[in-house]
Tab-separated table of N, CA and C in Angstrom:
chain	number	residue	atom	x	y	z
A	127	UNK	N	-73.099	102.940	119.344
A	127	UNK	CA	-73.851	102.620	119.861
A	127	UNK	C	-74.934	102.856	120.235
A	128	UNK	N	-75.649	102.604	120.076
A	128	UNK	CA	-77.588	102.928	120.788
A	128	UNK	C	-78.459	103.680	119.955
A	129	UNK	N	-79.381	104.044	120.381
A	129	UNK	CA	-80.412	104.955	119.517
A	129	UNK	C	-79.479	106.609	118.798
A	130	UNK	N	-80.420	106.827	118.221
A	130	UNK	CA	-80.079	108.452	118.006
A	130	UNK	C	-81.648	108.865	117.104
A	131	UNK	N	-82.638	109.585	117.482
A	131	UNK	CA	-83.320	110.204	117.459
A	131	UNK	C	-83.905	112.063	117.734
A	132	UNK	N	-84.540	112.096	117.190
A	132	UNK	CA	-84.869	113.459	116.894
A	132	UNK	C	-83.747	114.513	116.384
A	133	UNK	N	-83.658	115.708	116.462
A	133	UNK	CA	-82.910	116.997	115.862
A	133	UNK	C	-81.744	116.547	116.198
A	134	UNK	N	-81.421	115.423	117.135
A	134	UNK	CA	-80.104	115.015	117.540
A	134	UNK	C	-78.973	113.997	116.409
A	135	UNK	N	-79.940	113.473	115.498
A	135	UNK	CA	-79.715	112.584	114.278
A	135	UNK	C	-79.141	113.859	112.801
A	136	UNK	N	-79.249	114.950	112.861
A	136	UNK	CA	-78.371	115.564	111.908
A	136	UNK	C	-76.971	115.544	112.218
A	137	UNK	N	-76.581	115.475	113.000
A	137	UNK	CA	-74.735	115.641	113.693
A	137	UNK	C	-74.691	114.610	113.062
A	138	UNK	N	-74.970	112.943	113.359
A	138	UNK	CA	-73.403	111.575	112.396
A	138	UNK	C	-73.546	111.948	111.017
A	139	UNK	N	-74.849	113.133	110.318
A	139	UNK	CA	-74.580	113.076	108.895
A	139	UNK	C	-73.682	114.108	108.295
A	140	UNK	N	-72.894	114.518	109.176
A	140	UNK	CA	-71.691	115.636	108.818
A	140	UNK	C	-70.833	115.720	109.990
A	141	UNK	N	-70.652	114.349	110.034
A	141	UNK	CA	-69.294	113.634	111.103
A	141	UNK	C	-68.713	112.994	110.116
A	142	UNK	N	-67.269	113.208	110.412
A	142	UNK	CA	-65.945	112.510	109.565
A	142	UNK	C	-66.060	111.172	109.551
A	143	UNK	N	-66.789	110.237	110.603
A	143	UNK	CA	-66.995	108.763	110.395
A	143	UNK	C	-67.756	108.671	111.530
A	144	UNK	N	-68.973	107.521	110.931
A	144	UNK	CA	-69.863	106.968	112.181
A	144	UNK	C	-70.123	105.619	111.877
A	145	UNK	N	-69.891	104.830	113.117
A	145	UNK	CA	-70.026	103.107	113.475
A	145	UNK	C	-71.179	102.989	113.964
A	146	UNK	N	-71.727	102.088	113.424
A	146	UNK	CA	-73.616	101.541	113.811
A	146	UNK	C	-73.373	100.197	113.720
A	147	UNK	N	-73.971	99.754	114.978
A	147	UNK	CA	-74.241	98.454	115.584
A	147	UNK	C	-75.372	97.503	114.845
A	148	UNK	N	-75.701	96.728	114.169
A	148	UNK	CA	-76.448	95.727	113.606
A	148	UNK	C	-77.142	95.024	114.971
A	149	UNK	N	-78.602	95.989	114.652
A	149	UNK	CA	-79.813	95.272	115.907
A	149	UNK	C	-79.832	96.392	117.123
A	150	UNK	N	-78.891	97.091	117.440
A	150	UNK	CA	-78.815	98.223	118.096
A	150	UNK	C	-78.674	99.498	118.175
A	151	UNK	N	-78.221	100.160	117.029
A	151	UNK	CA	-77.533	101.806	116.654
A	151	UNK	C	-79.082	101.825	115.646
A	152	UNK	N	-79.890	103.082	116.025
A	152	UNK	CA	-80.524	103.873	114.773
A	152	UNK	C	-80.678	104.444	115.028
A	153	UNK	N	-80.905	105.355	113.947
A	153	UNK	CA	-81.035	107.026	113.515
A	153	UNK	C	-82.414	107.457	112.830
A	154	UNK	N	-83.080	108.554	113.166
A	154	UNK	CA	-84.183	108.428	112.747
A	154	UNK	C	-84.965	109.323	113.451
A	155	UNK	N	-85.115	110.592	112.529
A	155	UNK	CA	-86.206	111.822	112.884
A	155	UNK	C	-87.173	111.636	113.905
A	156	UNK	N	-88.081	110.428	113.477
A	156	UNK	CA	-89.048	110.286	114.312
A	156	UNK	C	-89.148	108.682	113.966
A	157	UNK	N	-89.960	108.259	115.154
A	157	UNK	CA	-89.887	106.433	115.056
A	157	UNK	C	-90.809	105.786	113.882
A	158	UNK	N	-90.168	104.344	114.332
A	158	UNK	CA	-92.109	103.240	113.790
A	158	UNK	C	-93.397	103.975	114.321
A	159	UNK	N	-93.593	104.333	115.237
A	159	UNK	CA	-94.632	104.727	115.903
A	159	UNK	C	-95.020	105.787	115.047
A	160	UNK	N	-94.642	106.795	114.693
A	160	UNK	CA	-94.521	108.120	114.102
A	160	UNK	C	-95.511	107.481	112.839
A	161	UNK	N	-94.327	106.655	112.180
A	161	UNK	CA	-94.587	106.608	110.562
A	161	UNK	C	-95.784	105.772	110.666
A	162	UNK	N	-96.171	105.375	111.285
A	162	UNK	CA	-97.338	104.999	111.225
A	162	UNK	C	-98.763	105.106	111.616
A	163	UNK	N	-98.586	106.055	112.179
A	163	UNK	CA	-100.005	106.745	112.587
A	163	UNK	C	-99.780	108.191	111.689
A	164	UNK	N	-98.925	108.731	111.009
A	164	UNK	CA	-99.320	109.679	110.084
A	164	UNK	C	-99.395	108.375	108.471
A	165	UNK	N	-99.118	107.853	108.406
A	165	UNK	CA	-98.428	107.274	107.088
A	165	UNK	C	-99.299	106.110	106.658
A	166	UNK	N	-99.579	104.880	107.884
A	166	UNK	CA	-100.273	103.543	107.925
A	166	UNK	C	-98.912	102.633	107.529
A	167	UNK	N	-97.659	103.133	107.256
A	167	UNK	CA	-97.077	101.734	107.324
A	167	UNK	C	-96.528	101.524	108.379
A	168	UNK	N	-96.250	100.433	108.262
A	168	UNK	CA	-95.400	99.672	110.159
A	168	UNK	C	-94.446	99.667	109.073
A	169	UNK	N	-93.039	100.047	109.850
A	169	UNK	CA	-91.769	99.454	109.699
A	169	UNK	C	-90.820	99.223	110.936
A	170	UNK	N	-90.084	99.106	111.305
A	170	UNK	CA	-88.718	98.005	112.202
A	170	UNK	C	-87.934	99.747	112.287
A	171	UNK	N	-87.078	99.748	113.666
A	171	UNK	CA	-86.688	100.315	113.577
A	171	UNK	C	-84.736	99.711	113.002
A	172	UNK	N	-84.932	98.925	112.584
A	172	UNK	CA	-84.119	98.679	111.632
A	172	UNK	C	-84.148	98.956	110.374
A	173	UNK	N	-85.738	98.426	109.610
A	173	UNK	CA	-85.864	99.303	108.433
A	173	UNK	C	-85.801	100.571	108.823
A	174	UNK	N	-86.150	101.435	108.893
A	174	UNK	CA	-86.344	102.721	109.034
A	174	UNK	C	-85.073	103.724	109.516
A	175	UNK	N	-84.198	102.736	109.807
A	175	UNK	CA	-83.060	103.427	110.924
A	175	UNK	C	-82.069	102.878	111.024
A	176	UNK	N	-81.781	101.514	110.804
A	176	UNK	CA	-80.913	100.720	111.204
A	176	UNK	C	-80.035	100.422	111.164
A	177	UNK	N	-78.048	99.978	111.144
A	177	UNK	CA	-77.352	99.894	110.824
A	177	UNK	C	-76.882	99.748	108.907
A	178	UNK	N	-77.952	98.447	108.891
A	178	UNK	CA	-77.779	97.963	107.359
A	178	UNK	C	-78.224	98.950	106.434
A	179	UNK	N	-79.730	99.848	106.879
A	179	UNK	CA	-80.065	100.658	106.206
A	179	UNK	C	-78.914	102.373	105.768
A	180	UNK	N	-78.393	102.736	106.954
A	180	UNK	CA	-77.498	103.765	107.323
A	180	UNK	C	-76.114	102.946	106.536
A	181	UNK	N	-76.326	102.160	106.331
A	181	UNK	CA	-74.210	101.989	105.570
A	181	UNK	C	-75.251	101.102	104.178
A	182	UNK	N	-76.216	101.416	104.002
A	182	UNK	CA	-76.135	100.566	102.125
A	182	UNK	C	-77.013	101.430	101.672
A	183	UNK	N	-77.867	102.091	102.526
A	183	UNK	CA	-78.876	102.922	101.272
A	183	UNK	C	-78.966	104.257	101.902
A	184	UNK	N	-78.732	105.035	103.159
A	184	UNK	CA	-78.680	106.861	103.163
A	184	UNK	C	-76.986	106.501	102.744
A	185	UNK	N	-76.219	105.842	103.136
A	185	UNK	CA	-74.676	106.293	102.925
A	185	UNK	C	-74.334	107.458	104.398
A	186	UNK	N	-75.375	106.995	105.683
A	186	UNK	CA	-74.748	108.104	106.851
A	186	UNK	C	-73.560	107.255	107.379
A	187	UNK	N	-73.644	105.985	107.440
A	187	UNK	CA	-73.154	105.272	108.056
A	187	UNK	C	-72.015	104.360	107.322
A	188	UNK	N	-70.760	104.684	107.707
A	188	UNK	CA	-69.344	104.508	107.455
A	188	UNK	C	-69.195	103.019	107.585
A	189	UNK	N	-69.229	102.357	108.604
A	189	UNK	CA	-69.294	101.525	108.748
A	189	UNK	C	-70.744	100.828	109.904
A	190	UNK	N	-70.891	98.991	109.362
A	190	UNK	CA	-72.350	98.838	110.429
A	190	UNK	C	-71.613	97.288	111.214
A	191	UNK	N	-70.915	96.962	111.833
A	191	UNK	CA	-70.540	95.993	112.746
A	191	UNK	C	-71.142	95.337	113.506
A	192	UNK	N	-71.140	93.911	113.334
A	192	UNK	CA	-71.575	93.519	113.968
A	192	UNK	C	-72.239	93.121	115.441
A	193	UNK	N	-71.303	93.461	116.676
A	193	UNK	CA	-71.528	94.048	117.305
A	193	UNK	C	-70.703	95.152	118.543
A	194	UNK	N	-71.112	94.934	119.618
A	194	UNK	CA	-70.012	96.085	120.046
A	194	UNK	C	-68.667	96.098	119.985
A	195	UNK	N	-68.087	94.636	120.487
A	195	UNK	CA	-66.732	94.747	120.550
A	195	UNK	C	-66.311	94.650	119.004
A	196	UNK	N	-66.570	94.421	117.879
A	196	UNK	CA	-66.261	95.050	116.157
A	196	UNK	C	-66.487	96.082	115.988
A	197	UNK	N	-66.781	96.578	116.777
A	197	UNK	CA	-67.122	98.636	116.381
A	197	UNK	C	-66.398	99.181	117.329
A	198	UNK	N	-65.864	98.610	118.438
A	198	UNK	CA	-64.606	99.499	119.135
A	198	UNK	C	-63.478	98.441	118.390
A	199	UNK	N	-63.601	97.669	118.553
A	199	UNK	CA	-62.254	97.267	117.551
A	199	UNK	C	-61.723	97.711	116.085
A	200	UNK	N	-63.227	98.022	115.438
A	200	UNK	CA	-62.707	98.601	113.992
A	200	UNK	C	-62.284	100.382	114.506
A	201	UNK	N	-63.216	100.759	115.139
A	201	UNK	CA	-62.633	102.598	115.870
A	201	UNK	C	-61.149	102.282	115.699
A	202	UNK	N	-60.769	101.755	116.667
A	202	UNK	CA	-59.540	102.261	117.305
A	202	UNK	C	-58.466	101.342	116.265
A	203	UNK	N	-59.061	100.597	114.903
A	203	UNK	CA	-58.014	100.519	114.099
A	203	UNK	C	-58.468	101.599	112.802
A	204	UNK	N	-59.391	102.514	112.956
A	204	UNK	CA	-59.479	103.808	112.218
A	204	UNK	C	-58.673	104.550	112.760
A	205	UNK	N	-58.344	104.963	114.009
A	205	UNK	CA	-57.974	105.879	114.950
A	205	UNK	C	-56.216	105.525	114.648
A	206	UNK	N	-55.984	104.320	114.529
A	206	UNK	CA	-54.502	103.586	113.889
A	206	UNK	C	-53.768	104.300	113.052
A	207	UNK	N	-54.589	104.982	111.968
A	207	UNK	CA	-53.957	105.672	110.654
A	207	UNK	C	-54.320	106.805	111.064
A	208	UNK	N	-54.801	107.854	111.858
A	208	UNK	CA	-54.620	109.241	111.757
A	208	UNK	C	-53.704	109.475	112.760
A	209	UNK	N	-52.665	110.964	112.747
A	209	UNK	CA	-52.352	110.864	113.690
A	209	UNK	C	-52.820	111.838	115.595
A	210	UNK	N	-52.267	112.142	116.463
A	210	UNK	CA	-53.230	112.404	117.900
A	210	UNK	C	-53.826	113.278	117.314
A	211	UNK	N	-52.949	115.051	116.745
A	211	UNK	CA	-53.509	115.640	116.382
A	211	UNK	C	-52.747	116.981	115.131
A	212	UNK	N	-53.180	117.983	114.866
A	212	UNK	CA	-53.246	118.547	113.278
A	212	UNK	C	-51.409	118.361	113.026
A	213	UNK	N	-50.138	118.556	114.588
A	213	UNK	CA	-49.048	118.802	114.631
A	213	UNK	C	-48.087	117.371	114.070
A	214	UNK	N	-48.634	116.355	114.667
A	214	UNK	CA	-47.939	115.546	114.713
A	214	UNK	C	-48.522	114.720	113.752
A	215	UNK	N	-47.170	113.568	113.444
A	215	UNK	CA	-47.286	113.054	111.538
A	215	UNK	C	-48.197	111.715	111.409
A	216	UNK	N	-48.546	111.510	111.214
A	216	UNK	CA	-49.579	109.995	111.499
A	216	UNK	C	-48.902	108.836	111.642
A	217	UNK	N	-49.488	108.070	112.272
A	217	UNK	CA	-48.556	106.638	112.955
A	217	UNK	C	-47.610	105.852	111.695
A	218	UNK	N	-46.780	105.707	112.130
A	218	UNK	CA	-45.823	104.124	111.287
A	218	UNK	C	-46.505	103.185	112.164
A	219	UNK	N	-45.883	102.322	111.408
A	219	UNK	CA	-45.992	100.710	111.703
A	219	UNK	C	-45.379	99.942	110.858
A	220	UNK	N	-44.185	99.393	111.440
A	220	UNK	CA	-43.533	98.439	110.812
A	220	UNK	C	-44.443	97.652	110.383
A	221	UNK	N	-44.009	96.971	108.573
A	221	UNK	CA	-44.651	96.053	108.594
A	221	UNK	C	-44.393	94.866	108.648
A	222	UNK	N	-45.220	93.166	108.265
A	222	UNK	CA	-44.426	92.108	108.858
A	222	UNK	C	-43.504	91.658	107.303
A	223	UNK	N	-44.426	92.200	106.304
A	223	UNK	CA	-44.087	92.277	104.924
A	223	UNK	C	-41.945	92.090	104.925
A	224	UNK	N	-41.720	91.438	103.980
A	224	UNK	CA	-40.815	91.943	103.732
A	224	UNK	C	-40.364	92.660	102.941
A	225	UNK	N	-38.950	93.361	103.034
A	225	UNK	CA	-39.464	94.341	101.584
A	225	UNK	C	-38.992	94.307	100.631
A	226	UNK	N	-38.176	93.511	100.390
A	226	UNK	CA	-38.685	92.699	98.437
A	226	UNK	C	-39.343	91.663	98.457
A	227	UNK	N	-40.757	91.684	99.173
A	227	UNK	CA	-42.013	90.754	98.690
A	227	UNK	C	-42.827	91.169	97.391
A	228	UNK	N	-42.916	89.995	96.575
A	228	UNK	CA	-43.276	89.848	95.436
A	228	UNK	C	-45.140	89.693	95.328
A	229	UNK	N	-45.655	89.942	94.383
A	229	UNK	CA	-46.858	89.343	94.357
A	229	UNK	C	-47.352	89.209	92.842
A	230	UNK	N	-46.488	87.932	92.288
A	230	UNK	CA	-46.724	87.459	90.923
A	230	UNK	C	-48.403	87.476	90.197
A	231	UNK	N	-49.409	87.494	91.029
A	231	UNK	CA	-50.503	87.357	91.221
A	231	UNK	C	-50.955	88.932	90.525
A	232	UNK	N	-50.153	89.338	90.806
A	232	UNK	CA	-51.011	91.068	90.112
A	232	UNK	C	-50.843	90.867	88.749
A	233	UNK	N	-49.918	90.089	88.345
A	233	UNK	CA	-49.503	90.050	86.535
A	233	UNK	C	-50.666	89.577	86.057
A	234	UNK	N	-51.910	88.725	86.595
A	234	UNK	CA	-53.148	87.652	86.223
A	234	UNK	C	-54.340	88.561	86.836
A	235	UNK	N	-54.521	89.393	88.181
A	235	UNK	CA	-55.930	89.513	88.632
A	235	UNK	C	-56.346	90.522	87.843
A	236	UNK	N	-55.704	91.774	87.170
A	236	UNK	CA	-56.568	92.323	85.922
A	236	UNK	C	-56.422	91.224	84.371
A	237	UNK	N	-58.130	91.984	84.202
A	237	UNK	CA	-57.955	90.774	82.570
A	237	UNK	C	-57.562	91.866	82.017
A	238	UNK	N	-56.938	91.197	80.777
A	238	UNK	CA	-56.541	91.867	80.378
A	238	UNK	C	-57.455	92.761	79.284
A	239	UNK	N	-58.690	92.186	78.891
A	239	UNK	CA	-60.215	92.445	78.435
A	239	UNK	C	-60.365	93.982	79.096
A	240	UNK	N	-60.643	95.063	79.014
A	240	UNK	CA	-61.619	96.415	79.618
A	240	UNK	C	-63.039	95.716	79.629
A	241	UNK	N	-63.575	94.639	79.176
A	241	UNK	CA	-65.006	94.078	79.497
A	241	UNK	C	-65.056	93.575	80.689
A	242	UNK	N	-64.277	92.526	81.291
A	242	UNK	CA	-64.057	91.456	82.453
A	242	UNK	C	-63.960	92.660	84.009
A	243	UNK	N	-64.970	91.871	84.553
A	243	UNK	CA	-64.845	92.902	85.654
A	243	UNK	C	-63.854	92.128	87.196
A	244	UNK	N	-63.300	92.985	87.277
A	244	UNK	CA	-62.605	92.115	88.555
A	244	UNK	C	-62.876	92.898	89.940
A	245	UNK	N	-62.080	92.421	90.742
A	245	UNK	CA	-62.215	92.369	92.189
A	245	UNK	C	-61.390	93.413	92.888
A	246	UNK	N	-61.419	94.986	92.968
A	246	UNK	CA	-60.282	95.696	93.439
A	246	UNK	C	-59.179	95.291	94.515
A	247	UNK	N	-60.354	95.299	95.258
A	247	UNK	CA	-60.072	95.014	96.399
A	247	UNK	C	-58.441	93.480	96.714
A	248	UNK	N	-58.799	92.631	95.449
A	248	UNK	CA	-57.883	91.812	95.474
A	248	UNK	C	-56.850	92.538	95.065
A	249	UNK	N	-56.646	93.596	94.315
A	249	UNK	CA	-55.499	94.159	94.224
A	249	UNK	C	-54.613	94.839	94.976
A	250	UNK	N	-55.659	95.600	95.463
A	250	UNK	CA	-55.476	96.609	96.963
A	250	UNK	C	-54.387	95.551	98.319
A	251	UNK	N	-55.255	94.487	98.496
A	251	UNK	CA	-54.605	93.788	99.451
A	251	UNK	C	-53.601	93.300	99.024
A	252	UNK	N	-52.806	93.092	97.636
A	252	UNK	CA	-51.471	92.290	97.227
A	252	UNK	C	-50.909	93.752	97.105
A	253	UNK	N	-51.338	94.796	97.452
A	253	UNK	CA	-50.986	95.787	97.068
A	253	UNK	C	-49.656	96.533	98.603
A	254	UNK	N	-50.528	96.527	99.203
A	254	UNK	CA	-50.413	97.457	101.037
A	254	UNK	C	-49.883	96.081	101.882
A	255	UNK	N	-49.306	96.921	102.515
A	255	UNK	CA	-48.971	96.385	104.062
A	255	UNK	C	-49.645	94.792	104.064
A	256	UNK	N	-48.831	94.043	104.475
A	256	UNK	CA	-49.710	92.832	105.591
A	256	UNK	C	-50.748	92.412	105.029
A	257	UNK	N	-51.595	92.886	103.675
A	257	UNK	CA	-52.608	92.824	103.009
A	257	UNK	C	-53.713	93.441	103.682
A	258	UNK	N	-53.271	93.995	104.668
A	258	UNK	CA	-54.431	95.034	105.459
A	258	UNK	C	-55.133	96.121	104.624
A	259	UNK	N	-56.578	96.115	104.832
A	259	UNK	CA	-57.518	97.368	103.927
A	259	UNK	C	-58.075	97.535	105.005
A	260	UNK	N	-58.480	98.589	105.330
A	260	UNK	CA	-59.876	98.758	106.315
A	260	UNK	C	-60.521	100.365	105.002
A	261	UNK	N	-61.748	99.009	104.862
A	261	UNK	CA	-62.989	99.530	103.894
A	261	UNK	C	-64.193	100.919	104.491
A	262	UNK	N	-64.161	101.924	103.633
A	262	UNK	CA	-65.007	103.062	104.283
A	262	UNK	C	-66.330	102.325	103.499
A	263	UNK	N	-67.333	103.022	103.684
A	263	UNK	CA	-68.702	102.739	103.212
A	263	UNK	C	-68.732	101.539	101.884
A	264	UNK	N	-68.528	100.102	102.710
A	264	UNK	CA	-68.055	99.019	101.875
A	264	UNK	C	-69.485	98.983	101.416
A	265	UNK	N	-70.859	99.313	101.803
A	265	UNK	CA	-72.233	98.538	101.397
A	265	UNK	C	-72.732	99.774	100.731
A	266	UNK	N	-72.150	100.578	100.676
A	266	UNK	CA	-72.787	101.953	99.924
A	266	UNK	C	-71.872	102.543	99.079
A	267	UNK	N	-72.253	103.070	97.673
A	267	UNK	CA	-71.511	102.873	96.636
A	267	UNK	C	-70.567	102.341	96.345
A	268	UNK	N	-71.104	100.664	96.304
A	268	UNK	CA	-70.491	99.810	96.023
A	268	UNK	C	-68.964	99.653	94.057
A	269	UNK	N	-69.554	100.703	93.375
A	269	UNK	CA	-68.879	100.922	92.525
A	269	UNK	C	-67.450	101.389	93.004
A	270	UNK	N	-67.113	102.203	93.978
A	270	UNK	CA	-66.019	102.725	94.463
A	270	UNK	C	-65.025	101.965	95.695
A	271	UNK	N	-63.608	101.659	95.724
A	271	UNK	CA	-63.481	101.164	96.839
A	271	UNK	C	-62.509	101.976	97.167
A	272	UNK	N	-62.861	103.027	98.940
A	272	UNK	CA	-62.460	103.641	99.831
A	272	UNK	C	-62.194	103.726	100.902
A	273	UNK	N	-60.731	103.535	101.050
A	273	UNK	CA	-60.410	103.226	102.337
A	273	UNK	C	-58.997	103.599	103.031
A	274	UNK	N	-58.568	102.743	104.062
A	274	UNK	CA	-57.364	103.229	104.891
A	274	UNK	C	-56.370	101.930	104.193
A	275	UNK	N	-54.942	102.159	104.589
A	275	UNK	CA	-54.405	101.010	104.124
A	275	UNK	C	-52.771	101.272	105.097
A	276	UNK	N	-51.255	100.815	104.554
A	276	UNK	CA	-50.224	101.332	105.278
A	276	UNK	C	-49.519	101.234	103.916
A	277	UNK	N	-48.527	101.820	103.163
A	277	UNK	CA	-47.666	101.402	102.350
A	277	UNK	C	-45.454	101.448	102.984
A	278	UNK	N	-44.743	100.445	102.908
A	278	UNK	CA	-43.964	100.848	104.019
A	278	UNK	C	-44.219	101.290	105.227
A	279	UNK	N	-45.292	100.887	105.653
A	279	UNK	CA	-45.492	101.703	107.580
A	279	UNK	C	-46.168	102.759	107.689
A	280	UNK	N	-45.753	103.243	106.457
A	280	UNK	CA	-46.884	105.036	106.807
A	280	UNK	C	-48.553	104.772	105.866
A	281	UNK	N	-49.745	105.561	106.858
A	281	UNK	CA	-51.171	104.926	106.252
A	281	UNK	C	-50.948	106.285	105.405
A	282	UNK	N	-52.051	105.393	104.370
A	282	UNK	CA	-52.612	106.087	102.730
A	282	UNK	C	-54.341	105.839	103.009
A	283	UNK	N	-54.364	107.003	102.474
A	283	UNK	CA	-55.527	106.383	101.784
A	283	UNK	C	-56.300	106.408	100.545
A	284	UNK	N	-56.803	105.334	100.121
A	284	UNK	CA	-57.390	104.571	98.890
A	284	UNK	C	-58.377	105.268	97.965
A	285	UNK	N	-58.622	105.220	97.337
A	285	UNK	CA	-60.040	105.800	96.566
A	285	UNK	C	-59.563	105.211	94.901
A	286	UNK	N	-60.944	104.316	94.968
A	286	UNK	CA	-60.665	103.623	93.507
A	286	UNK	C	-62.244	103.195	92.794
A	287	UNK	N	-62.166	103.057	91.506
A	287	UNK	CA	-63.133	102.598	90.858
A	287	UNK	C	-63.295	100.967	91.257
A	288	UNK	N	-63.894	100.502	91.555
A	288	UNK	CA	-64.638	99.154	91.145
A	288	UNK	C	-65.162	98.027	90.472
A	289	UNK	N	-64.286	97.826	89.620
A	289	UNK	CA	-64.999	97.305	88.410
A	289	UNK	C	-65.825	95.999	88.449
A	290	UNK	N	-65.821	95.656	89.576
A	290	UNK	CA	-67.043	94.552	90.111
A	290	UNK	C	-68.665	95.139	90.038
A	291	UNK	N	-68.739	95.926	90.263
A	291	UNK	CA	-69.711	96.599	90.707
A	291	UNK	C	-69.747	97.998	89.489
A	292	UNK	N	-70.754	97.712	88.703
A	292	UNK	CA	-71.500	98.390	87.448
A	292	UNK	C	-70.273	98.811	86.611
A	293	UNK	N	-69.714	98.035	86.354
A	293	UNK	CA	-68.272	98.065	85.936
A	293	UNK	C	-67.400	99.523	86.315
A	294	UNK	N	-67.492	99.918	87.375
A	294	UNK	CA	-66.763	101.063	88.120
A	294	UNK	C	-67.519	102.326	87.800
A	295	UNK	N	-68.367	102.207	87.250
A	295	UNK	CA	-68.810	103.685	86.445
A	295	UNK	C	-68.950	104.066	87.959
A	296	UNK	N	-68.951	105.404	87.840
A	296	UNK	CA	-69.574	106.187	88.937
A	296	UNK	C	-70.990	106.744	88.875
A	297	UNK	N	-71.995	106.847	89.717
A	297	UNK	CA	-73.203	106.991	89.366
A	297	UNK	C	-73.414	108.164	90.636
A	298	UNK	N	-74.814	108.316	90.979
A	298	UNK	CA	-75.210	109.468	92.045
A	298	UNK	C	-75.211	109.124	93.403
A	299	UNK	N	-74.779	107.666	93.453
A	299	UNK	CA	-74.278	107.623	95.076
A	299	UNK	C	-72.790	107.643	95.098
């Protein structure tokens, strides 16, 4: 939350998770004034290194949030999946779903034809506890679904191809 410029920008690129707030969070080596002086090109703070730029183009931001409240809520939610330290087990949360829950939609969500796209998020939400999934990098490398959820109350990580985008084919992003 807030700007980060100069040499300090290198650190977020190697951290586990970066949260940015649209309109107030910026990361760049040099700002728009220097870019204009050197190249003559006029760019805004947001275009050069805002939340949407780093969430969708560079991939440095794992989460792009509309405001600080949403940012803090998602940061807390992410931490709810992780243990307090390397000795503690991951936190268990009792699911609200009944143990014998059935999801008949799973029979039809994935098309019979491998050439028809579908949204893997729909599949994941019907499998995980309470339909809750915290997507990581949702705006970058959209051909991959990556995130956290719970299954039987236990935290799990999910990584999978997203057939809705590029048919789920892995590319350079």
